[in-house]
Amino acid sequence: MKAGKAARMKSILAGFCILPALAGCGPAKETVEKAAEKAEAFDTSPVKLSLFPAVGIEEKDVNRLFIEPVKKKYPHIDIELLKPGKGTMIQDLVAAGQPPDLLYTWNGGLSTFQAYDLLVDMTPLAARHGADLSRFEPVVLDSIRVLSGQRELYALPFTVQFNAIYYNKDLFDRFGVPYPSDGMTWEETIELAKRVTRSEGGVSYRGLDPEAVSRLSKPLGITYVNSGKERSAIDTDEWRRVFELARSIYSIPGNKPGNFLNANAKPAFLKDQNLAMITTINLLNLALEEAAAVGLNWDVAQYPSYKEKPNVYGHVDAHVLAITKTSKHKDQAMQVLQVVTSDEVQLLSARTTARLSPLQNPEMKKQLGADMPFLKGKRLESIFKSSPVPAPAYSRYEDSAVNQIVLKSFEAYFNGQDMNSALRDADQKINRHIEDSKSK
């Protein structure tokens, strides 16, 4: 906006405030002038912003929830979706001097980008754009701020995960067993699983899969690595509790997966349909519709709880959008974040993709999956009976290699090694991995 036009606009708007003492137009005039100054500050020249997705999101959803609504409000902003692969991973882009403008990751993955010095405190930028952070669930924002000792805000949340029991109604009906109910503890869920774990007609049916040993740790708010000390955090009573619970699930006769190190419970539930219950994250927009179309008769129940932590399904697991420190277009990137976290786009996301919104607006939960016919009649209200605990700070060394170390440790324990030895071995291997990673 040219200076002369901006001045004329201020003059016209100020004309409505002829009687400030009576109408209270003094503050209104100040607000208008500040808004006009901000409008002048943001460049409207055509710009292309690159978006790097470090967690899965379908291209159609990027188009519908990011690109199209941004283009509608800001025609001068284009978004280019980068595709991670050989030669295009974040380390490749940084090495080539072409880091992205925007990062799409999860709160636990932010530390990876922190290691590349790509994160920046967005608090001043959010204030400059008038972003109302009070719209977000405080515990979700805290899951981002926990990474920084200074409580810096490195990203804004786009969606949050939930956990639930997904169950195959046909298997429960076939074996005359009641469906899972809300409010069950892990012990009650295991007892139910025993009743639907069996072989029949040459087919083995498993009663319960918690998807991963690490999934069981989330309600306890624990991690593999202490992010502050950069040392293993596995040799603890909390992890002993997790290992014991996992063993009690997999020790049900006939319920052990084929391979702990490469176990994937989702195909057994979605495709093979020989798994009665899976306890996992949001599957409502991840192949569940396709499975239902080929015969999966499913429903959902509240996630099981530890006895001492009723109605808790894990810690905050949010998919977030971060503006990189290196971006030359931070104002435009912030405009993108303002659009995709708006009530309008968040409601569109909730209704059409069943993503749970990080906003406090209750409509987001009420209308979850409203435009997805296959969800009609499902017990979605069960999802909201549990809440997450605050997220811990994740270390950049909490990677797939560490996950494999822990899985091998659990496998050794499951096969007869005593608990203390299994965790001590994992502890030593994790610390060795951290030191090796530092030296590279």
Tab-separated table of C-alpha atoms in Angstrom:
chain	number	residue	atom	x	y	z
A	1	MET	CA	0.000	0.000	0.000
A	2	LYS	CA	1.380	3.407	-0.961
A	3	ALA	CA	2.012	5.913	1.843
A	4	GLY	CA	-0.527	8.419	0.463
A	5	LYS	CA	-3.271	5.810	0.204
A	6	ALA	CA	-2.561	4.558	3.683
A	7	ALA	CA	-2.794	8.089	5.060
A	8	ARG	CA	-6.105	8.685	3.284
A	9	MET	CA	-7.463	5.398	4.633
A	10	LYS	CA	-6.489	6.386	8.181
A	11	SER	CA	-8.143	9.769	7.670
A	12	ILE	CA	-11.390	8.252	6.450
A	13	LEU	CA	-11.508	5.727	9.277
A	14	ALA	CA	-10.700	8.406	11.816
A	15	GLY	CA	-13.686	10.380	10.537
A	16	PHE	CA	-15.959	7.924	12.302
A	17	CYS	CA	-14.502	9.055	15.626
A	18	ILE	CA	-15.779	12.623	15.779
A	19	LEU	CA	-17.004	12.231	19.363
A	20	PRO	CA	-14.319	10.116	21.056
A	21	ALA	CA	-15.345	11.203	24.563
A	22	LEU	CA	-18.897	9.916	24.025
A	23	ALA	CA	-18.289	6.935	21.761
A	24	GLY	CA	-14.943	5.731	23.073
A	25	CYS	CA	-13.319	6.097	19.639
A	26	GLY	CA	-9.890	7.008	20.944
A	27	PRO	CA	-8.790	3.391	21.433
A	28	ALA	CA	-10.618	2.356	18.262
A	29	LYS	CA	-8.669	4.937	16.259
A	30	GLU	CA	-5.420	3.671	17.763
A	31	THR	CA	-6.318	0.095	16.847
A	32	VAL	CA	-7.179	1.083	13.284
A	33	GLU	CA	-3.923	2.953	12.877
A	34	LYS	CA	-1.925	0.001	14.181
A	35	ALA	CA	-3.771	-2.340	11.820
A	36	ALA	CA	-3.049	-0.015	8.896
A	37	GLU	CA	0.622	0.115	9.817
A	38	LYS	CA	0.768	-3.686	9.973
A	39	ALA	CA	-0.960	-3.975	6.607
A	40	GLU	CA	1.682	-1.724	5.096
A	41	ALA	CA	4.471	-3.809	6.598
A	42	PHE	CA	3.562	-7.073	4.888
A	43	ASP	CA	4.805	-7.341	1.338
A	44	THR	CA	2.208	-8.497	-1.214
A	45	SER	CA	4.674	-9.264	-3.990
A	46	PRO	CA	4.284	-12.776	-5.450
A	47	VAL	CA	6.192	-15.310	-3.379
A	48	LYS	CA	6.628	-19.087	-3.314
A	49	LEU	CA	7.077	-20.793	0.055
A	50	SER	CA	8.511	-24.300	0.271
A	51	LEU	CA	6.963	-26.762	2.721
A	52	PHE	CA	8.916	-29.792	3.975
A	53	PRO	CA	6.724	-32.583	5.451
A	54	ALA	CA	8.624	-34.675	7.990
A	55	VAL	CA	5.483	-36.606	8.979
A	56	GLY	CA	2.943	-38.159	6.672
A	57	ILE	CA	0.231	-36.084	5.080
A	58	GLU	CA	-1.499	-36.818	1.791
A	59	GLU	CA	-0.988	-34.386	-1.054
A	60	LYS	CA	-4.758	-33.991	-1.454
A	61	ASP	CA	-4.958	-32.800	2.161
A	62	VAL	CA	-2.103	-30.352	1.634
A	63	ASN	CA	-4.028	-28.941	-1.315
A	64	ARG	CA	-7.368	-28.769	0.492
A	65	LEU	CA	-6.165	-27.560	3.893
A	66	PHE	CA	-3.064	-25.506	3.067
A	67	ILE	CA	-2.684	-24.461	-0.548
A	68	GLU	CA	-6.275	-23.667	-1.538
A	69	PRO	CA	-7.365	-21.668	1.542
A	70	VAL	CA	-4.080	-19.716	1.555
A	71	LYS	CA	-4.455	-18.905	-2.147
A	72	LYS	CA	-8.020	-17.769	-1.545
A	73	LYS	CA	-7.013	-15.244	1.115
A	74	TYR	CA	-3.536	-14.368	-0.150
A	75	PRO	CA	-3.402	-14.761	-3.945
A	76	HIS	CA	0.237	-13.673	-3.970
A	77	ILE	CA	1.386	-16.658	-1.870
A	78	ASP	CA	2.129	-20.007	-3.508
A	79	ILE	CA	3.099	-23.103	-1.508
A	80	GLU	CA	5.445	-25.688	-2.976
A	81	LEU	CA	5.231	-29.111	-1.343
A	82	LEU	CA	8.654	-30.734	-1.178
A	83	LYS	CA	8.834	-34.529	-1.326
A	84	PRO	CA	11.376	-36.099	1.039
A	85	GLY	CA	13.471	-38.762	-0.631
A	86	LYS	CA	16.949	-39.573	-1.805
A	87	GLY	CA	18.798	-36.281	-2.112
A	88	THR	CA	15.869	-34.242	-0.779
A	89	MET	CA	15.967	-34.988	2.934
A	90	ILE	CA	16.369	-32.059	5.284
A	91	GLN	CA	20.118	-32.590	5.629
A	92	ASP	CA	20.415	-32.487	1.823
A	93	LEU	CA	18.422	-29.275	1.555
A	94	VAL	CA	20.482	-27.623	4.292
A	95	ALA	CA	23.758	-28.760	2.728
A	96	ALA	CA	22.643	-27.355	-0.632
A	97	GLY	CA	21.788	-23.998	0.947
A	98	GLN	CA	18.099	-24.501	0.141
A	99	PRO	CA	16.341	-25.043	3.471
A	100	PRO	CA	12.530	-24.845	3.310
A	101	ASP	CA	10.420	-21.948	4.535
A	102	LEU	CA	7.996	-24.160	6.432
A	103	LEU	CA	8.359	-27.442	8.314
A	104	TYR	CA	5.526	-29.893	8.967
A	105	THR	CA	6.525	-32.269	11.747
A	106	TRP	CA	5.383	-33.435	15.177
A	107	ASN	CA	6.287	-31.846	18.488
A	108	GLY	CA	8.716	-34.668	19.295
A	109	GLY	CA	10.456	-34.179	15.956
A	110	LEU	CA	11.262	-30.510	16.418
A	111	SER	CA	14.587	-31.335	18.097
A	112	THR	CA	15.834	-32.793	14.812
A	113	PHE	CA	15.437	-29.426	13.122
A	114	GLN	CA	16.835	-27.652	16.146
A	115	ALA	CA	20.063	-29.566	15.507
A	116	TYR	CA	20.234	-27.920	12.054
A	117	ASP	CA	19.600	-24.490	13.636
A	118	LEU	CA	16.384	-24.119	11.647
A	119	LEU	CA	14.054	-23.202	14.502
A	120	VAL	CA	13.240	-19.674	15.590
A	121	ASP	CA	11.081	-18.308	18.383
A	122	MET	CA	7.858	-17.311	16.634
A	123	THR	CA	6.442	-15.407	19.617
A	124	PRO	CA	7.411	-11.907	18.335
A	125	LEU	CA	6.221	-12.792	14.838
A	126	ALA	CA	2.892	-14.086	16.157
A	127	ALA	CA	2.424	-10.865	18.136
A	128	ARG	CA	3.301	-8.759	15.086
A	129	HIS	CA	0.532	-10.517	13.158
A	130	GLY	CA	-1.964	-10.304	15.994
A	131	ALA	CA	-2.159	-14.087	16.427
A	132	ASP	CA	-4.402	-15.019	19.347
A	133	LEU	CA	-2.530	-17.847	21.048
A	134	SER	CA	-5.274	-18.183	23.665
A	135	ARG	CA	-7.353	-19.982	21.010
A	136	PHE	CA	-5.109	-23.054	21.349
A	137	GLU	CA	-5.254	-25.678	24.065
A	138	PRO	CA	-2.538	-24.600	26.545
A	139	VAL	CA	-1.218	-28.148	26.998
A	140	VAL	CA	-0.663	-28.359	23.230
A	141	LEU	CA	1.327	-25.122	23.069
A	142	ASP	CA	3.312	-26.365	26.074
A	143	SER	CA	4.246	-29.483	24.089
A	144	ILE	CA	6.137	-27.144	21.739
A	145	ARG	CA	7.540	-24.787	24.360
A	146	VAL	CA	8.952	-27.654	26.439
A	147	LEU	CA	11.769	-28.033	23.907
A	148	SER	CA	13.174	-24.667	24.943
A	149	GLY	CA	14.326	-23.804	28.425
A	150	GLN	CA	13.319	-20.229	27.603
A	151	ARG	CA	9.771	-21.359	26.714
A	152	GLU	CA	10.194	-20.280	23.124
A	153	LEU	CA	7.470	-21.064	20.594
A	154	TYR	CA	9.081	-22.843	17.658
A	155	ALA	CA	5.854	-23.818	15.861
A	156	LEU	CA	2.083	-23.643	15.900
A	157	PRO	CA	-0.018	-26.828	16.146
A	158	PHE	CA	-2.140	-27.883	13.197
A	159	THR	CA	-3.669	-31.067	14.570
A	160	VAL	CA	-3.365	-33.342	17.599
A	161	GLN	CA	-3.468	-37.100	17.837
A	162	PHE	CA	-5.728	-39.103	20.087
A	163	ASN	CA	-5.582	-42.743	21.129
A	164	ALA	CA	-8.421	-45.243	21.216
A	165	ILE	CA	-9.357	-48.917	21.118
A	166	TYR	CA	-10.433	-49.929	17.624
A	167	TYR	CA	-12.218	-53.270	17.614
A	168	ASN	CA	-13.576	-55.770	15.105
A	169	LYS	CA	-17.240	-56.217	16.003
A	170	ASP	CA	-17.609	-59.373	13.909
A	171	LEU	CA	-14.946	-61.222	15.913
A	172	PHE	CA	-16.583	-60.324	19.223
A	173	ASP	CA	-19.970	-61.384	17.826
A	174	ARG	CA	-18.573	-64.658	16.463
A	175	PHE	CA	-17.101	-65.645	19.813
A	176	GLY	CA	-20.009	-64.337	21.909
A	177	VAL	CA	-17.875	-61.848	23.794
A	178	PRO	CA	-19.075	-58.353	24.760
A	179	TYR	CA	-17.508	-55.375	23.011
A	180	PRO	CA	-14.871	-53.251	24.757
A	181	SER	CA	-16.389	-50.607	27.000
A	182	ASP	CA	-15.261	-47.141	27.945
A	183	GLY	CA	-13.275	-46.690	31.133
A	184	MET	CA	-11.424	-50.017	31.082
A	185	THR	CA	-8.003	-50.399	32.685
A	186	TRP	CA	-5.212	-52.243	30.913
A	187	GLU	CA	-5.812	-55.240	33.163
A	188	GLU	CA	-9.493	-55.361	32.182
A	189	THR	CA	-8.608	-54.992	28.507
A	190	ILE	CA	-6.149	-57.883	28.741
A	191	GLU	CA	-8.790	-60.105	30.339
A	192	LEU	CA	-11.167	-59.241	27.499
A	193	ALA	CA	-8.444	-59.970	24.941
A	194	LYS	CA	-7.954	-63.475	26.364
A	195	ARG	CA	-11.561	-64.304	25.468
A	196	VAL	CA	-11.130	-63.487	21.769
A	197	THR	CA	-7.652	-64.918	21.255
A	198	ARG	CA	-8.019	-68.341	19.671
A	199	SER	CA	-7.632	-70.481	16.549
A	200	GLU	CA	-10.687	-71.467	14.551
A	201	GLY	CA	-11.019	-73.000	11.115
A	202	GLY	CA	-7.283	-72.881	10.617
A	203	VAL	CA	-7.148	-69.148	11.317
A	204	SER	CA	-5.393	-67.651	14.330
A	205	TYR	CA	-7.177	-64.695	15.903
A	206	ARG	CA	-5.252	-62.352	18.183
A	207	GLY	CA	-7.140	-60.468	20.874
A	208	LEU	CA	-5.079	-57.320	21.408
A	209	ASP	CA	-2.119	-55.455	20.013
A	210	PRO	CA	-0.889	-52.204	21.636
A	211	GLU	CA	0.856	-51.414	18.318
A	212	ALA	CA	4.238	-50.732	19.953
A	213	VAL	CA	5.946	-51.060	23.305
A	214	SER	CA	6.701	-47.335	23.134
A	215	ARG	CA	2.987	-46.549	22.777
A	216	LEU	CA	2.433	-47.959	26.267
A	217	SER	CA	4.943	-45.486	27.688
A	218	LYS	CA	3.151	-42.352	26.516
A	219	PRO	CA	0.627	-41.988	29.387
A	220	LEU	CA	3.585	-42.046	31.787
A	221	GLY	CA	5.233	-39.114	29.974
A	222	ILE	CA	8.583	-40.904	29.654
A	223	THR	CA	11.172	-41.047	26.886
A	224	TYR	CA	14.122	-43.209	25.848
A	225	VAL	CA	16.587	-40.334	26.224
A	226	ASN	CA	16.891	-37.544	28.783
A	227	SER	CA	16.958	-34.496	26.507
A	228	GLY	CA	18.710	-32.264	29.037
A	229	LYS	CA	21.491	-34.652	29.986
A	230	GLU	CA	21.613	-36.368	26.566
A	231	ARG	CA	21.838	-39.727	28.319
A	232	SER	CA	19.674	-42.831	28.328
A	233	ALA	CA	16.509	-42.638	30.429
A	234	ILE	CA	15.500	-46.274	29.977
A	235	ASP	CA	16.678	-47.855	33.249
A	236	THR	CA	13.788	-46.622	35.394
A	237	ASP	CA	10.824	-48.015	37.313
A	238	GLU	CA	8.468	-46.455	34.757
A	239	TRP	CA	10.066	-48.404	31.913
A	240	ARG	CA	9.948	-51.558	34.047
A	241	ARG	CA	6.207	-50.975	34.329
A	242	VAL	CA	5.914	-50.620	30.547
A	243	PHE	CA	7.896	-53.809	29.868
A	244	GLU	CA	5.781	-55.743	32.356
A	245	LEU	CA	2.548	-54.511	30.774
A	246	ALA	CA	3.739	-55.310	27.253
A	247	ARG	CA	4.751	-58.818	28.318
A	248	SER	CA	1.375	-59.424	29.947
A	249	ILE	CA	-0.318	-58.523	26.637
A	250	TYR	CA	1.924	-60.575	24.380
A	251	SER	CA	2.020	-63.521	26.824
A	252	ILE	CA	-1.644	-64.318	26.190
A	253	PRO	CA	-1.396	-67.731	24.461
A	254	GLY	CA	-1.673	-67.109	20.725
A	255	ASN	CA	-1.347	-63.326	21.001
A	256	LYS	CA	2.364	-62.870	20.299
A	257	PRO	CA	3.187	-61.122	16.981
A	258	GLY	CA	5.528	-62.854	14.580
A	259	ASN	CA	8.386	-60.410	15.032
A	260	PHE	CA	8.692	-57.729	17.708
A	261	LEU	CA	11.271	-55.803	15.691
A	262	ASN	CA	9.098	-55.504	12.587
A	263	ALA	CA	5.633	-55.931	14.027
A	264	ASN	CA	2.911	-53.917	12.353
A	265	ALA	CA	-0.502	-54.463	13.851
A	266	LYS	CA	-2.436	-52.247	11.441
A	267	PRO	CA	-2.535	-54.687	8.469
A	268	ALA	CA	-3.756	-57.455	10.782
A	269	PHE	CA	-6.633	-55.251	11.910
A	270	LEU	CA	-7.434	-53.412	8.680
A	271	LYS	CA	-6.662	-55.939	5.945
A	272	ASP	CA	-6.439	-59.453	7.377
A	273	GLN	CA	-9.146	-58.705	9.962
A	274	ASN	CA	-7.813	-61.353	12.352
A	275	LEU	CA	-7.007	-58.907	15.172
A	276	ALA	CA	-9.861	-58.182	17.569
A	277	MET	CA	-8.479	-54.983	19.157
A	278	ILE	CA	-5.744	-52.507	18.366
A	279	THR	CA	-4.919	-49.604	20.674
A	280	THR	CA	-3.370	-46.836	18.640
A	281	ILE	CA	-3.576	-43.292	17.287
A	282	ASN	CA	-6.161	-41.710	14.978
A	283	LEU	CA	-6.997	-44.184	12.212
A	284	LEU	CA	-10.107	-42.319	11.072
A	285	ASN	CA	-8.196	-40.783	8.166
A	286	LEU	CA	-5.655	-43.592	7.722
A	287	ALA	CA	-7.060	-46.477	5.636
A	288	LEU	CA	-9.980	-47.222	7.958
A	289	GLU	CA	-12.502	-46.124	5.339
A	290	GLU	CA	-10.952	-48.444	2.748
A	291	ALA	CA	-11.009	-51.330	5.217
A	292	ALA	CA	-14.663	-50.695	6.036
A	293	ALA	CA	-15.467	-50.705	2.327
A	294	VAL	CA	-14.166	-54.282	2.009
A	295	GLY	CA	-15.964	-55.613	5.055
A	296	LEU	CA	-14.333	-54.499	8.289
A	297	ASN	CA	-17.160	-54.076	10.815
A	298	TRP	CA	-15.481	-51.856	13.376
A	299	ASP	CA	-16.123	-49.411	16.165
A	300	VAL	CA	-14.139	-47.451	18.714
A	301	ALA	CA	-13.904	-47.333	22.510
A	302	GLN	CA	-11.997	-45.283	25.066
A	303	TYR	CA	-8.263	-45.994	25.328
A	304	PRO	CA	-7.327	-48.244	28.293
A	305	SER	CA	-5.877	-46.528	31.359
A	306	TYR	CA	-3.239	-47.286	33.931
A	307	LYS	CA	-5.051	-47.736	37.235
A	308	GLU	CA	-3.404	-44.708	38.797
A	309	LYS	CA	-3.962	-42.594	35.676
A	310	PRO	CA	-7.633	-42.934	34.749
A	311	ASN	CA	-8.858	-41.319	31.544
A	312	VAL	CA	-5.353	-40.671	30.192
A	313	TYR	CA	-4.478	-41.899	26.696
A	314	GLY	CA	-0.923	-40.689	26.230
A	315	HIS	CA	0.985	-37.459	26.104
A	316	VAL	CA	0.384	-34.601	23.697
A	317	ASP	CA	1.258	-35.717	20.185
A	318	ALA	CA	0.731	-32.782	17.830
A	319	HIS	CA	1.507	-32.216	14.170
A	320	VAL	CA	2.930	-28.720	13.964
A	321	LEU	CA	4.016	-26.087	11.451
A	322	ALA	CA	7.259	-24.217	11.996
A	323	ILE	CA	8.723	-21.232	10.161
A	324	THR	CA	12.433	-21.735	9.606
A	325	LYS	CA	15.026	-19.302	10.891
A	326	THR	CA	16.474	-19.146	7.377
A	327	SER	CA	13.239	-18.196	5.597
A	328	LYS	CA	13.387	-14.851	3.820
A	329	HIS	CA	9.591	-14.649	3.867
A	330	LYS	CA	8.656	-15.016	7.526
A	331	ASP	CA	5.713	-12.602	7.351
A	332	GLN	CA	4.138	-14.480	4.465
A	333	ALA	CA	4.846	-17.777	6.212
A	334	MET	CA	3.090	-16.447	9.304
A	335	GLN	CA	0.115	-15.517	7.151
A	336	VAL	CA	0.010	-19.149	6.013
A	337	LEU	CA	-0.039	-20.336	9.621
A	338	GLN	CA	-2.795	-17.861	10.462
A	339	VAL	CA	-4.936	-19.289	7.654
A	340	VAL	CA	-4.409	-23.003	8.386
A	341	THR	CA	-5.062	-22.527	12.117
A	342	SER	CA	-8.164	-20.386	11.529
A	343	ASP	CA	-11.537	-21.658	12.741
A	344	GLU	CA	-12.650	-22.004	9.130
A	345	VAL	CA	-9.817	-24.288	8.017
A	346	GLN	CA	-9.682	-26.185	11.307
A	347	LEU	CA	-13.384	-26.962	11.031
A	348	LEU	CA	-12.921	-28.047	7.415
A	349	SER	CA	-10.098	-30.330	8.556
A	350	ALA	CA	-12.169	-31.785	11.390
A	351	ARG	CA	-15.261	-32.385	9.246
A	352	THR	CA	-13.601	-33.758	6.117
A	353	THR	CA	-10.493	-35.557	7.415
A	354	ALA	CA	-11.402	-36.307	11.069
A	355	ARG	CA	-8.273	-34.609	12.343
A	356	LEU	CA	-8.591	-33.446	15.919
A	357	SER	CA	-8.042	-29.702	16.199
A	358	PRO	CA	-5.656	-28.098	18.729
A	359	LEU	CA	-8.136	-25.233	19.183
A	360	GLN	CA	-10.296	-24.873	22.288
A	361	ASN	CA	-13.399	-24.304	20.149
A	362	PRO	CA	-15.812	-27.136	21.167
A	363	GLU	CA	-17.295	-27.263	17.660
A	364	MET	CA	-14.135	-28.975	16.459
A	365	LYS	CA	-14.929	-32.052	18.533
A	366	LYS	CA	-18.676	-31.940	17.921
A	367	GLN	CA	-18.187	-31.976	14.158
A	368	LEU	CA	-15.300	-34.452	13.944
A	369	GLY	CA	-15.798	-36.497	10.787
A	370	ALA	CA	-19.217	-34.940	10.096
A	371	ASP	CA	-18.648	-35.049	6.314
A	372	MET	CA	-17.336	-38.637	6.309
A	373	PRO	CA	-20.328	-40.982	5.866
A	374	PHE	CA	-18.478	-44.126	6.992
A	375	LEU	CA	-18.164	-42.617	10.497
A	376	LYS	CA	-21.920	-42.204	10.933
A	377	GLY	CA	-23.133	-44.059	14.014
A	378	LYS	CA	-19.654	-44.748	15.376
A	379	ARG	CA	-18.925	-44.146	19.061
A	380	LEU	CA	-16.660	-41.162	18.469
A	381	GLU	CA	-17.699	-39.637	21.789
A	382	SER	CA	-15.559	-42.330	23.453
A	383	ILE	CA	-12.426	-40.677	22.107
A	384	PHE	CA	-12.993	-37.530	24.139
A	385	LYS	CA	-13.325	-39.299	27.492
A	386	SER	CA	-9.541	-39.356	27.836
A	387	SER	CA	-7.020	-36.533	27.785
A	388	PRO	CA	-3.253	-36.378	27.236
A	389	VAL	CA	-0.612	-35.648	29.842
A	390	PRO	CA	1.932	-32.887	29.116
A	391	ALA	CA	4.502	-33.901	26.537
A	392	PRO	CA	8.114	-34.432	27.571
A	393	ALA	CA	11.024	-32.789	25.771
A	394	TYR	CA	12.358	-35.151	23.124
A	395	SER	CA	16.059	-35.443	22.360
A	396	ARG	CA	17.304	-35.427	18.787
A	397	TYR	CA	19.015	-38.716	19.661
A	398	GLU	CA	15.682	-40.444	20.253
A	399	ASP	CA	15.693	-41.959	16.792
A	400	SER	CA	14.857	-45.204	15.009
A	401	ALA	CA	18.166	-46.765	16.093
A	402	VAL	CA	17.315	-46.171	19.752
A	403	ASN	CA	13.832	-47.562	19.180
A	404	GLN	CA	15.362	-50.762	17.792
A	405	ILE	CA	17.660	-51.021	20.808
A	406	VAL	CA	14.656	-50.833	23.140
A	407	LEU	CA	12.648	-53.360	21.094
A	408	LYS	CA	15.563	-55.819	21.162
A	409	SER	CA	15.829	-55.282	24.910
A	410	PHE	CA	12.130	-56.025	25.340
A	411	GLU	CA	12.409	-59.108	23.121
A	412	ALA	CA	15.270	-60.406	25.289
A	413	TYR	CA	13.180	-59.799	28.407
A	414	PHE	CA	10.136	-61.480	26.853
A	415	ASN	CA	12.264	-64.501	25.989
A	416	GLY	CA	13.582	-64.952	29.517
A	417	GLN	CA	16.295	-62.401	30.309
A	418	ASP	CA	15.771	-60.759	33.688
A	419	MET	CA	14.374	-57.219	33.610
A	420	ASN	CA	17.362	-55.485	35.206
A	421	SER	CA	19.822	-57.023	32.754
A	422	ALA	CA	17.649	-56.214	29.750
A	423	LEU	CA	17.267	-52.549	30.727
A	424	ARG	CA	20.903	-52.197	31.741
A	425	ASP	CA	22.020	-53.543	28.361
A	426	ALA	CA	19.665	-51.127	26.583
A	427	ASP	CA	20.919	-48.270	28.754
A	428	GLN	CA	24.540	-48.926	27.764
A	429	LYS	CA	23.727	-49.319	24.067
A	430	ILE	CA	21.670	-46.118	23.965
A	431	ASN	CA	24.475	-44.123	25.592
A	432	ARG	CA	26.973	-45.612	23.154
A	433	HIS	CA	24.697	-44.657	20.245
A	434	ILE	CA	24.440	-41.086	21.532
A	435	GLU	CA	28.217	-40.766	21.809
A	436	ASP	CA	28.720	-42.269	18.341
A	437	SER	CA	26.147	-39.855	16.895
A	438	LYS	CA	27.897	-36.880	18.486
A	439	SER	CA	31.215	-37.839	16.959
A	440	LYS	CA	29.848	-37.956	13.408
